[in-house]
Coordinates of C-alpha atoms and ligand atoms in Angstrom, one line a residue:
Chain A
X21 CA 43.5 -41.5 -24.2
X22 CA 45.6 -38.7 -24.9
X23 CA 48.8 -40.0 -23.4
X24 CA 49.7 -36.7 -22.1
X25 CA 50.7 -38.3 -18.6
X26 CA 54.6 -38.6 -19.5
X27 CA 55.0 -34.5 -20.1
X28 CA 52.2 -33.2 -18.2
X29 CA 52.5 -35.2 -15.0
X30 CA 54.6 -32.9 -12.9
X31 CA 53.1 -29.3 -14.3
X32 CA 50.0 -29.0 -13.0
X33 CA 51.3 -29.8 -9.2
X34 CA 53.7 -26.9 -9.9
X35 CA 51.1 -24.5 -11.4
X36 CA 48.7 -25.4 -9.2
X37 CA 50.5 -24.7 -6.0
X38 CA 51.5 -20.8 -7.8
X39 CA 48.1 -20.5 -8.5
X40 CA 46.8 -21.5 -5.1
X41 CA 49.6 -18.8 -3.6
X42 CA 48.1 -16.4 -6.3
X43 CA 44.8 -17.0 -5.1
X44 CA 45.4 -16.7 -1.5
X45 CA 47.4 -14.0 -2.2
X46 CA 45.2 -11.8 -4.3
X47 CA 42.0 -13.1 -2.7
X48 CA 42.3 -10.8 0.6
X49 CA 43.4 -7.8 -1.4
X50 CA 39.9 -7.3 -3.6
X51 CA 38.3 -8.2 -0.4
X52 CA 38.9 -4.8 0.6
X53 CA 36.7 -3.5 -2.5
X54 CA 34.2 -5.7 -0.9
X55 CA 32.4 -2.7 1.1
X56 CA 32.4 -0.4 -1.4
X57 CA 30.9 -2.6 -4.3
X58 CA 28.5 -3.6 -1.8
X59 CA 27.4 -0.5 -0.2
X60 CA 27.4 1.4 -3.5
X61 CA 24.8 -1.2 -5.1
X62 CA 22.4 -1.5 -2.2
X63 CA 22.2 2.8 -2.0
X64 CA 21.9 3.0 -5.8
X65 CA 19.5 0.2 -6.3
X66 CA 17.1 2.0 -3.1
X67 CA 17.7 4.9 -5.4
X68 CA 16.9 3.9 -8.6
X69 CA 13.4 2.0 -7.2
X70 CA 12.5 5.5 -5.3
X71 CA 12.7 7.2 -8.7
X72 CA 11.5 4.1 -10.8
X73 CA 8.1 4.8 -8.6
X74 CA 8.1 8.3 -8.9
X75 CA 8.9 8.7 -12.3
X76 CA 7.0 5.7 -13.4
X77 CA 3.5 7.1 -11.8
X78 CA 4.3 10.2 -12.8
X79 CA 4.6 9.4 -16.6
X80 CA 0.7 8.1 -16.0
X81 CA 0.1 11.1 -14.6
X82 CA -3.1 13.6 -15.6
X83 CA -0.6 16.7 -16.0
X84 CA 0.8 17.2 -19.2
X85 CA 3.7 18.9 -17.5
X86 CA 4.5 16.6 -15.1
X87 CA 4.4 13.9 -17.6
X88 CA 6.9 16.1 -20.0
X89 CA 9.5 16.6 -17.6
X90 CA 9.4 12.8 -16.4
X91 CA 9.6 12.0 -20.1
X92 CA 12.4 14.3 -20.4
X93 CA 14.4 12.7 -17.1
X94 CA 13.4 9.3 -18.7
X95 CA 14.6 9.8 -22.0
X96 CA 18.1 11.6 -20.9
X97 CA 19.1 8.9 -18.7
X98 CA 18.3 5.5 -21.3
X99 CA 19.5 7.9 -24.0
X100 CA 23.0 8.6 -23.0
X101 CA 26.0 6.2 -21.3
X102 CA 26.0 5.7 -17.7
X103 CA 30.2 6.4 -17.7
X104 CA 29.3 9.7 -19.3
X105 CA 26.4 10.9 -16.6
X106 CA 29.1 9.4 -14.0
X107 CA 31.8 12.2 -15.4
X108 CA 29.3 14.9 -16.0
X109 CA 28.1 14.5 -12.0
X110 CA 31.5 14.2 -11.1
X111 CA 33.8 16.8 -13.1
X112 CA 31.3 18.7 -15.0
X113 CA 28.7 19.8 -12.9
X114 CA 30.8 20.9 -10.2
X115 CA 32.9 23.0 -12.6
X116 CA 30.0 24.4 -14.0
X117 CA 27.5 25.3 -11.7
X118 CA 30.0 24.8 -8.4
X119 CA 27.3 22.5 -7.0
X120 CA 29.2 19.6 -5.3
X121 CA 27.4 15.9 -5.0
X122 CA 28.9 15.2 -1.9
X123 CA 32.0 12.5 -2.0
X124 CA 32.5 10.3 -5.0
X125 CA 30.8 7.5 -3.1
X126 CA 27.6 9.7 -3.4
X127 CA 28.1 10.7 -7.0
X128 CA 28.1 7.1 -7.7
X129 CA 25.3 6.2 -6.1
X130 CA 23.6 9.1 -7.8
X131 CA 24.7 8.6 -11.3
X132 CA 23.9 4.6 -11.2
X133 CA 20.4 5.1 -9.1
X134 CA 19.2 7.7 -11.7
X135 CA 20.2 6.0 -14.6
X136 CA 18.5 2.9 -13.7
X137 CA 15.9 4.4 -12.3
X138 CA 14.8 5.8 -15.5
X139 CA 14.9 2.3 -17.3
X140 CA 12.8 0.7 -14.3
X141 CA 10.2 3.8 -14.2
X142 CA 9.7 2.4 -18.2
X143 CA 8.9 -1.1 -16.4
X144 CA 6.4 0.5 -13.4
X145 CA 4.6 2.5 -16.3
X146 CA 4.5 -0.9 -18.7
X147 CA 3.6 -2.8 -15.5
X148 CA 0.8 -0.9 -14.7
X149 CA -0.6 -0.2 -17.7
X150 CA -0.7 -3.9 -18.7
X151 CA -3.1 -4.8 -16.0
X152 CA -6.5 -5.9 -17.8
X153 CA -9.0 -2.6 -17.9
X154 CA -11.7 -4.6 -16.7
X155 CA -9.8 -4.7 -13.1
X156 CA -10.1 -1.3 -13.2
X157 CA -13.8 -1.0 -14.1
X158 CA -14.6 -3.8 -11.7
X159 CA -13.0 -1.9 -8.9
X160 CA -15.2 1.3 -10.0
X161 CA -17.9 -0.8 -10.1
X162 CA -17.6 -1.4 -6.3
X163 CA -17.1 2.8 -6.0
X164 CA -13.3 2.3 -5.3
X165 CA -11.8 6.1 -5.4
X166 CA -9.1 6.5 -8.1
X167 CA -6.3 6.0 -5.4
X168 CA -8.5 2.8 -3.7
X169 CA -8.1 1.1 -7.5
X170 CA -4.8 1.9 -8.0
X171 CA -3.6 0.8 -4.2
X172 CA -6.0 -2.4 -3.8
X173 CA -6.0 -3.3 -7.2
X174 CA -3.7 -2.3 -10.1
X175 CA -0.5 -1.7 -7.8
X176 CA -0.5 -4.9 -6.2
X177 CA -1.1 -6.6 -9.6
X178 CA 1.6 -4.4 -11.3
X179 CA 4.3 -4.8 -8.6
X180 CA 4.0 -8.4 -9.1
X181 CA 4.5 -8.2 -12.9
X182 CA 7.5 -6.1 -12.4
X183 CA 9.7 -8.2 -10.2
X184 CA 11.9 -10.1 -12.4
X185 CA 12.9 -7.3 -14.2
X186 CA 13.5 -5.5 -11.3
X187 CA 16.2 -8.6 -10.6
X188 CA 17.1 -8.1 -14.2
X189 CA 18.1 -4.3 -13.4
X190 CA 19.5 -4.9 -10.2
X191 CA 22.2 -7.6 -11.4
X192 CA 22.9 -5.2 -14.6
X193 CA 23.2 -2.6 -11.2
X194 CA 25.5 -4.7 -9.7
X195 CA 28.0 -4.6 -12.8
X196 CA 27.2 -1.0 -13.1
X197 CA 29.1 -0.2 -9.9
X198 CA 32.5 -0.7 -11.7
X199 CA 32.4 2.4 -12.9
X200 CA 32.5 3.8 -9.8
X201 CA 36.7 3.0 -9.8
X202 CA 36.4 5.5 -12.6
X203 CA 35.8 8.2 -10.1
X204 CA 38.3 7.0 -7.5
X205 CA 36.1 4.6 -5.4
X206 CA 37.9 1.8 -4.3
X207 CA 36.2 -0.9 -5.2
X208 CA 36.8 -5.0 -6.1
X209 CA 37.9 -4.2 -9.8
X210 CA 40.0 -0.7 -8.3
X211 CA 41.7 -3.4 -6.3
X212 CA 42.0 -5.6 -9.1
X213 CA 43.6 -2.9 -11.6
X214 CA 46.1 -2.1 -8.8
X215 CA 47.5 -5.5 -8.4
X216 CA 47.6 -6.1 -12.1
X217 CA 49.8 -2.8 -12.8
X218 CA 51.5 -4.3 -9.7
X219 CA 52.3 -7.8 -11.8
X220 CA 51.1 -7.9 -15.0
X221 CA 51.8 -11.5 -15.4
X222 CA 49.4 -12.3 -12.7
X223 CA 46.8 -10.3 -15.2
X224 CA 44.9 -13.5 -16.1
X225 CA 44.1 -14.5 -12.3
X226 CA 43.2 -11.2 -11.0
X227 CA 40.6 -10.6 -13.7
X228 CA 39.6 -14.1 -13.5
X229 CA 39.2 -13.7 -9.9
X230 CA 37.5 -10.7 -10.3
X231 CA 34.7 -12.1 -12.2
X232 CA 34.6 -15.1 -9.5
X233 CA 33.7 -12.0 -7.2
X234 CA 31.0 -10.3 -8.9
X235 CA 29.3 -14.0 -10.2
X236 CA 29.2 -15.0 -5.8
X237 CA 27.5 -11.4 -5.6
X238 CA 25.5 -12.1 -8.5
X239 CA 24.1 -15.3 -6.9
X240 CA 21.6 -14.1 -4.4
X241 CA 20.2 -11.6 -6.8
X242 CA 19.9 -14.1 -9.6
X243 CA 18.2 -16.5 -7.3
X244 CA 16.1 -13.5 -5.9
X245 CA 14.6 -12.5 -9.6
X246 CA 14.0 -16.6 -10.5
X247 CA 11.8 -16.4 -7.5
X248 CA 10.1 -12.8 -8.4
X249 CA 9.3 -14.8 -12.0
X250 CA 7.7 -17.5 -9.7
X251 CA 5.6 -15.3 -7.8
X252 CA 4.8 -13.1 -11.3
X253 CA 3.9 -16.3 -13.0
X254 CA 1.3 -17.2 -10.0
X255 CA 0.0 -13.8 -8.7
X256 CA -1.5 -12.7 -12.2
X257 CA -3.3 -15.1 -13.8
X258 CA -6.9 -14.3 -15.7
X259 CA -9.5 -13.3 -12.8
Chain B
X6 CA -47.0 5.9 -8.2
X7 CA -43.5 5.0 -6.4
X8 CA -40.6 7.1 -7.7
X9 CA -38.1 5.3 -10.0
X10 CA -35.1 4.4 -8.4
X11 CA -33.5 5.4 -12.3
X12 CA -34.6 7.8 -15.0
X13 CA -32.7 7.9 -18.0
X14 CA -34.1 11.1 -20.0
X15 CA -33.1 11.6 -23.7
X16 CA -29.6 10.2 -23.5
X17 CA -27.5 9.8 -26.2
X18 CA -24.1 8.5 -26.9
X19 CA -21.5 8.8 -29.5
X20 CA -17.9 6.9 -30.1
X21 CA -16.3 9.5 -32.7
X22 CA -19.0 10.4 -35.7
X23 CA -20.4 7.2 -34.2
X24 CA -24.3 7.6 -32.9
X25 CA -24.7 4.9 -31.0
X26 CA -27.7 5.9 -28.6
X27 CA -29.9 8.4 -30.5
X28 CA -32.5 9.5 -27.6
X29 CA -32.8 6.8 -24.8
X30 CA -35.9 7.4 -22.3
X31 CA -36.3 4.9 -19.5
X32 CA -37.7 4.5 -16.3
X33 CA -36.7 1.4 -13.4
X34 CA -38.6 1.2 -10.1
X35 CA -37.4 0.3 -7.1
X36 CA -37.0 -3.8 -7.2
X37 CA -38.3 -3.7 -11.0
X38 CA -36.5 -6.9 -12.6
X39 CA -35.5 -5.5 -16.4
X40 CA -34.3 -7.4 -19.0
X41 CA -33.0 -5.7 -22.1
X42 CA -33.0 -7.3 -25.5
X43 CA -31.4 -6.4 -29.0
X44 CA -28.9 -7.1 -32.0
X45 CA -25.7 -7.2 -31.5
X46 CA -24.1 -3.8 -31.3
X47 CA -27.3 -2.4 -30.6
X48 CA -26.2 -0.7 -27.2
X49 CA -27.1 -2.7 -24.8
X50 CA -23.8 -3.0 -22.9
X51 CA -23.3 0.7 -23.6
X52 CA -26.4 1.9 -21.4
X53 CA -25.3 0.1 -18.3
X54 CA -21.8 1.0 -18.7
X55 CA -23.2 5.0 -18.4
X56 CA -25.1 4.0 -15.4
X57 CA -22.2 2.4 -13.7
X58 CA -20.2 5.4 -15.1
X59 CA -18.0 3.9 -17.1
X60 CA -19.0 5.5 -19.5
X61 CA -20.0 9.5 -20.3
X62 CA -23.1 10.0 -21.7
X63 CA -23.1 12.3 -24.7
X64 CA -26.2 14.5 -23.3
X65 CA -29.1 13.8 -21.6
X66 CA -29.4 13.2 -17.7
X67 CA -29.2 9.9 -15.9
X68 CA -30.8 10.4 -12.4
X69 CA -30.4 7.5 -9.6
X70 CA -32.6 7.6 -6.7
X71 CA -33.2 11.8 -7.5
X72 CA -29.7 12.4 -8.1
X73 CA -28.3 13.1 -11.2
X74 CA -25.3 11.3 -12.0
X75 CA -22.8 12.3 -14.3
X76 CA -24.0 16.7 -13.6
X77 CA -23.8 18.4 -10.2
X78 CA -24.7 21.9 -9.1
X79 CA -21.7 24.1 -8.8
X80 CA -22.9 28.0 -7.8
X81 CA -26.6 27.6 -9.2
X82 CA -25.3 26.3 -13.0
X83 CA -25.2 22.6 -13.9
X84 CA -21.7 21.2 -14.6
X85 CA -20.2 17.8 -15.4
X86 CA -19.6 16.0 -11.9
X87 CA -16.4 15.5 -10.2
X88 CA -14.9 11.8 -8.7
X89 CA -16.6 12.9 -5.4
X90 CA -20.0 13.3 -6.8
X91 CA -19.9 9.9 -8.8
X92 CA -18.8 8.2 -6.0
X93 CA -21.8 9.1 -4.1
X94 CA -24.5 8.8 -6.5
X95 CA -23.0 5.5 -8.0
X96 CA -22.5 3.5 -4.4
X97 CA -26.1 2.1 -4.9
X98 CA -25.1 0.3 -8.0
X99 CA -23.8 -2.9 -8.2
X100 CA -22.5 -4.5 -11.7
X101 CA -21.5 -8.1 -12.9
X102 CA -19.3 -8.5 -15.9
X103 CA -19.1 -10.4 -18.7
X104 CA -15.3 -11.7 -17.9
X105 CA -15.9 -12.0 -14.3
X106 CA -12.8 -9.2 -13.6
X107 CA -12.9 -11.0 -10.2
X108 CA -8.8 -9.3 -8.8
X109 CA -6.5 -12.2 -9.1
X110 CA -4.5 -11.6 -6.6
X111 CA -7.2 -11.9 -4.1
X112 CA -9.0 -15.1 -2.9
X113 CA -12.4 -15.7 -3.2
X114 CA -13.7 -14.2 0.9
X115 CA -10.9 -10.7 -0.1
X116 CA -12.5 -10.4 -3.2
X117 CA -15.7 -9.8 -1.5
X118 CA -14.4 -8.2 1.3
X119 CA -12.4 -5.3 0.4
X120 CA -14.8 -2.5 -1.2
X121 CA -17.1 -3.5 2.1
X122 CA -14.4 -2.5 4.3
X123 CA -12.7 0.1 2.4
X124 CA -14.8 2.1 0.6
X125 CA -18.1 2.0 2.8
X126 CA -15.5 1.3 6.0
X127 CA -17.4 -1.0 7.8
X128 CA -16.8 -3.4 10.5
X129 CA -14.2 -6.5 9.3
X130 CA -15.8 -9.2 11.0
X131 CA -19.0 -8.0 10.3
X132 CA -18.1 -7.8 6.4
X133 CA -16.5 -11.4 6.5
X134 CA -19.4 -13.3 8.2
X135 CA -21.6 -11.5 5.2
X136 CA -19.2 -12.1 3.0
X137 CA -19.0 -15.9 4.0
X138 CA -22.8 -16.2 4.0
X139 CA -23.0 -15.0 0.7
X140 CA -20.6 -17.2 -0.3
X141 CA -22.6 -20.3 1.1
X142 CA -25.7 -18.6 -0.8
X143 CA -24.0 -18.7 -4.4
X144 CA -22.8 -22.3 -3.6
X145 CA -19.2 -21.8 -3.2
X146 CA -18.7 -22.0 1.0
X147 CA -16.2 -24.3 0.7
X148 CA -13.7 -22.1 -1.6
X149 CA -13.4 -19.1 0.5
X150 CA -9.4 -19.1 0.6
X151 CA -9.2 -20.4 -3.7
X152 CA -7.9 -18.0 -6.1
X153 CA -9.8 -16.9 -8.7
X154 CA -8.2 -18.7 -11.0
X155 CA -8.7 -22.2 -9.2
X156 CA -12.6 -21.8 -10.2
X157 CA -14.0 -22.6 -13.1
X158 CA -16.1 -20.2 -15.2
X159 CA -19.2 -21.0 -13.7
X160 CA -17.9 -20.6 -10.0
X161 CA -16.0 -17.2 -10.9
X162 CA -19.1 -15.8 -12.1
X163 CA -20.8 -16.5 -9.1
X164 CA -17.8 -15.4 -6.9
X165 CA -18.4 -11.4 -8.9
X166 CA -22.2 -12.2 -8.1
X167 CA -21.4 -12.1 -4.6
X168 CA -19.0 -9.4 -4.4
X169 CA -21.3 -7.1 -5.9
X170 CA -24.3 -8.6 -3.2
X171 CA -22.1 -7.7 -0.4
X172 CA -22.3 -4.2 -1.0
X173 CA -26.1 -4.4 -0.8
X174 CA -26.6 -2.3 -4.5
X175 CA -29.9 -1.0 -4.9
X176 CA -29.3 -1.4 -8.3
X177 CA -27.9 -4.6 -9.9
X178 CA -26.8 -4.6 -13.4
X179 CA -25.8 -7.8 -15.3
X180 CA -24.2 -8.0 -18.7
X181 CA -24.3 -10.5 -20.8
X182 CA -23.2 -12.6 -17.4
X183 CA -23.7 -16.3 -19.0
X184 CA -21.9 -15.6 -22.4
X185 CA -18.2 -16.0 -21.6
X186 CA -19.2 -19.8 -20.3
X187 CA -19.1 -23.0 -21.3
X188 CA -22.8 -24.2 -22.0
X189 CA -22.8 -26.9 -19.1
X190 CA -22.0 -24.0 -16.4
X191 CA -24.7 -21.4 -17.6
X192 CA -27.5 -23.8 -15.9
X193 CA -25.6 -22.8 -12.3
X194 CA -25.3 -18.9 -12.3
X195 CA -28.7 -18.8 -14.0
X196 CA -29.9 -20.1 -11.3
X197 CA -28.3 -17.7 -8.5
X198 CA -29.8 -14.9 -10.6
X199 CA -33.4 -17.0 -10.9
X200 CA -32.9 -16.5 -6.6
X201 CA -32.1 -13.0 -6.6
X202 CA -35.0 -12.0 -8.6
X203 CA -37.1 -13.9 -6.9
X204 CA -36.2 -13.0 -2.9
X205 CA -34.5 -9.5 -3.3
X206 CA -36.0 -6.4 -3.4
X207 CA -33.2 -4.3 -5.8
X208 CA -34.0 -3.7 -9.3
X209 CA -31.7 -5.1 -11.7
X210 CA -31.2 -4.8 -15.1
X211 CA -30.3 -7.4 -17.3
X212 CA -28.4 -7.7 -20.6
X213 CA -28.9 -11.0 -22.0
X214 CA -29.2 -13.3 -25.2
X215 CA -31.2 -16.4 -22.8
X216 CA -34.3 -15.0 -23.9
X217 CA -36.3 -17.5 -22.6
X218 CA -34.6 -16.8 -19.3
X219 CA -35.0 -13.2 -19.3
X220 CA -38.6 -13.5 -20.0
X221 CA -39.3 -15.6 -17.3
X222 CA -38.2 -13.5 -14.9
X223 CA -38.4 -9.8 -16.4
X224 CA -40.8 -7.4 -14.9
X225 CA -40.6 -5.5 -18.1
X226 CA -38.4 -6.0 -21.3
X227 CA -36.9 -3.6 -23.6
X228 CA -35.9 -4.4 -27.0
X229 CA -33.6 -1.8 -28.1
X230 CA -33.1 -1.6 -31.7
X231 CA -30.7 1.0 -33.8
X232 CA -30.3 3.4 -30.9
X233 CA -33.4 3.4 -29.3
X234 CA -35.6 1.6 -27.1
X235 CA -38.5 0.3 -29.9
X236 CA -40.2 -1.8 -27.9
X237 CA -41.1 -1.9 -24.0
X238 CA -43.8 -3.8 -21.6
X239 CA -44.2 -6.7 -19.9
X240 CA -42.9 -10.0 -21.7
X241 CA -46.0 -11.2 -22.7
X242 CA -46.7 -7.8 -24.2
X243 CA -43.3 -7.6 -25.9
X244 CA -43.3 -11.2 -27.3
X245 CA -47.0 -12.3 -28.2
X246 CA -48.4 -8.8 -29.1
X247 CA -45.9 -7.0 -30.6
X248 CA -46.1 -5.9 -34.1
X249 CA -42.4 -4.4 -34.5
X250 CA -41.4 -6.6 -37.7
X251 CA -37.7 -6.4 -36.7
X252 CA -38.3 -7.5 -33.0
X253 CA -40.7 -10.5 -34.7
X254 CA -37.4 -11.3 -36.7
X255 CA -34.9 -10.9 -33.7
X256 CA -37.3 -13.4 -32.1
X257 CA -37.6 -15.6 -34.4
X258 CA -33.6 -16.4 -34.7
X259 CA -33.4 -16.5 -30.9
X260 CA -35.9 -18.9 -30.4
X261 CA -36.1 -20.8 -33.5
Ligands
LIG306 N1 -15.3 2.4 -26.5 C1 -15.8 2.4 -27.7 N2 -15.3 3.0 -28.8 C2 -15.9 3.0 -30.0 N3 -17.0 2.3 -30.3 C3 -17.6 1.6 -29.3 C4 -17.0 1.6 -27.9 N4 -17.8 0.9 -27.2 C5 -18.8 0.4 -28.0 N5 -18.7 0.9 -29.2 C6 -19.6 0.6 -30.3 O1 -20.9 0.9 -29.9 C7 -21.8 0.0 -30.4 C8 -22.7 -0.5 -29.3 O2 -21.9 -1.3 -28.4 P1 -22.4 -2.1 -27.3 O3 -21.3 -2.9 -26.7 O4 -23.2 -1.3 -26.3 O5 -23.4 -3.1 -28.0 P2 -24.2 -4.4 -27.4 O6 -25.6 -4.1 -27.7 O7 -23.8 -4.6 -26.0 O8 -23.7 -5.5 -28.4 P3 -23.3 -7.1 -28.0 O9 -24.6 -7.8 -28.0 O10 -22.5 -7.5 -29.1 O11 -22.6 -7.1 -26.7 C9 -21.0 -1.1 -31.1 O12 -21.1 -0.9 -32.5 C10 -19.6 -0.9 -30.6 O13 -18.7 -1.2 -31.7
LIG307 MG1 -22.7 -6.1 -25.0

């Protein structure tokens, strides 16, 4: 339609082949970040659900303090930038207080499973406080204990309202862990900013490579959450 | 004269400045079917919430089977009662709802079989084949593994009928169980309730606006009128040969 043949019939043969070298090229090297993105999400996401639980029951809890100092943890985290609790773990604290986290690969995990684990315990407390009162008077009804109502009856109703934003947090987790190459981890998009400042012209395919990366490790997740909406959709309808 | 199986003595209630029970004095033998009548916002729903405990009485004492339910002795002086004493006063009491609140994520047979076999621990198989035959009873044998909300109205109100059964209540308290349905399904759990007066021995205690219902198959009614009970006997007493002008009036608009 366009007529472009006559000038662009030769080019993309030529580009394509540099960009299929590129690719083959670059692919293997942020491979190696592979592990560390990996590893880094799955130990900060079993984090950041461990404290989502803990701070999340506790902010339902009957003591005032307890609930405070959950509050506190809560409001810290979502208040402030995950880069900046990553530096304050990281340089900060140990200059401070001499307390060292353990390797960077720790801090990491640390920084990214508190920090999402204080926006989740926000979904475990909404979760379970959105299940109908009358479930709860039902199951006193039928002289449930306090913990029998909240283990046969609220949890399981909860847990099922919280899954996809569970997913939700756990893809926003999987981003999250390129801050870690802040810190020295050597991860997909450490690898990636080393072959960039390597050849800058090749800028455009490493970073579009890069995203290629993350999006494949996105996948599962995303298909994981559409399924937790599924199952939220189903397991809580009016009794 | 047999004991009653619950004594309510001079209990009153209060939401904020709000008096909504001003002196309540009742008595319910064992197996005594009673029906309790009254405006809307009278109390009705509020006096069996207090004897289910879900909600606190203001003062007064509510004693079930000679036990007093919401005080318990603590070093010879009366105090309010801990979880552990409500639990074991309220496990004779049994309660249907209004909404159902039948757990969603449960079918119909778990429904009736988890407070059997986790609160009173007792034998699974042994629950499920009473659950199952209570079940059957109700009408609703053939929807054991449904979810709740595959039933209609009708059949979830007889599925919270059943859970309550299988926990073999002394006491069985019904609010208001009919109002939430559509007008063809009231016929059907009317009906299981009709049964249950009629071949069990617990006493329960019905909230209701199907008068003519109620007065079929009350024992005793109580009309309970700006906080207290203003009227109480047998239906025929209540209904032909009362002379409460307010309780003529209620009447009158129920029954046209
Ligand atoms: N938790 C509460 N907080 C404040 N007020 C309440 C509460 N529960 C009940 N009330 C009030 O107490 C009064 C009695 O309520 P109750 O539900 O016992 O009446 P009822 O006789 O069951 O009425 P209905 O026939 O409409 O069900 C009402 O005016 C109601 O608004
Ligand atoms: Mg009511």
């Amino acid at each position: 339609m366009f007529n472009l043949e006559f000038y662009s019939e030769p080019k993309p043969k030529l580009e394509g082949v540099i960009i299929m070298n590129a690719i083959i090229e670059i692919f293997p090297q942020l491979a190696r970040g592979l592990h560390v993105t990996i590893t880094v999400l799955l130990a900060s996401a079993i984090l950041a659900y461990l404290m989502a639980f803990i701070a999340g029951l506790c902010r339902l809890s009957g003591n005032i303090i307890i609930r405070k100092f959950t509050g506190f943890y809560v409001e810290v985290f979502r208040g402030t930038s995950l880069i900046v609790q990553l530096f304050w773990l990281y340089y900060a604290i140990p200059m401070l207080f001499g307390i060292q986290l353990g390797s960077n690969w720790w801090t990491g995990v640390i920084a990214i499973g508190l920090n999402y684990g204080a926006y989740l315990s926000e979904v475990v407390r909404g979760s379970i406080l959105s299940v109908a009162q009358g479930q709860s008077e039902a199951a006193t009804a039928l002289n449930m204990s306090r913990f029998q109502r909240m283990r046969l009856v609220i949890f399981p109703q909860a847990v099922r309202m919280m899954l996809p934003e569970f997913g939700n947090y756990t893809i926003q987790m999987l981003k999250g862990t390129s801050l870690v190459s802040l810190i020295g981890m050597t991860d997909i998009l450490y690898y990636g900013d080393i072959l960039r400042s390597s050849n800058l012209s090749q800028a455009p395919i490493v970073y579009l490579l890069v995203l290629v990366f993350y999006f494949i490790l996105a996948l599962p997740l995303i298909w994981l959450t559409r399924k937790g909406e599924h199952i939220s959709k189903k397991g809580v309808a009016n009794g | 004269m047999t004991e009653p199986i619950v004594r309510f003595q001079d209990v009153h209630k209060s939401f904020g400045d709000f008096d909504v029970l001003k002196g309540i004095n009742l008595d319910i033998k064992p197996a005594e079917k009673v029906a309790v009548i009254g405006p809307s916002g009278s109390g009705k729903t509020t006096i069996i919430r207090m004897l289910m405990t879900l909600e606190e009485p203001s003062s007064g004492d509510i004693i079930v089977d000679g036990k007093n339910l919401w005080k318990m002795k603590k070093k010879e002086k009366m105090v309010k009662a801990n979880e552990k004493h409500l639990r074991e006063v309220r496990g004779d009491i049994g309660m249907v709802f209004q909404h159902f609140n039948l757990f969603p994520h449960m079918t119909i047979l778990e429904n009736c079989m988890t407070a059997p076999i986790h609160v009173k621990k007792e034998n699974k198989e042994e629950v499920r084949d009473r659950s199952v035959k209570m079940l059957e009873r109700v009408g609703l044998g053939d929807k054991l593994d449904s979810y709740p909300n595959q039933l209609s109205g009708g059949q979830k109100q007889r599925v919270a009928m059943a859970r309550a059964l299988v926990m073999r209540p002394k006491i069985m308290l019904f609010d208001e169980v009919t109002s939430a349905l559509d007008p063809e399904l009231v016929g059907e759990v009317l009906e299981v309730i009709r049964d249950l007066a009629k071949h069990e021995d617990m006493a329960m205690v019905l909230v209701t606006h199907e008068m003519d219902f109620a007065l079929d198959i009350a024992d005793k009614v109580l009309f309970l009128d700006e906080g207290v009970i203003a009227e109480q006997g047998t239906a025929s007493e209540v209904i032909e040969h009362s002379e409460n002008e307010r309780l003529q009036g209620f009447l009158r608009r129920f029954r046209g």
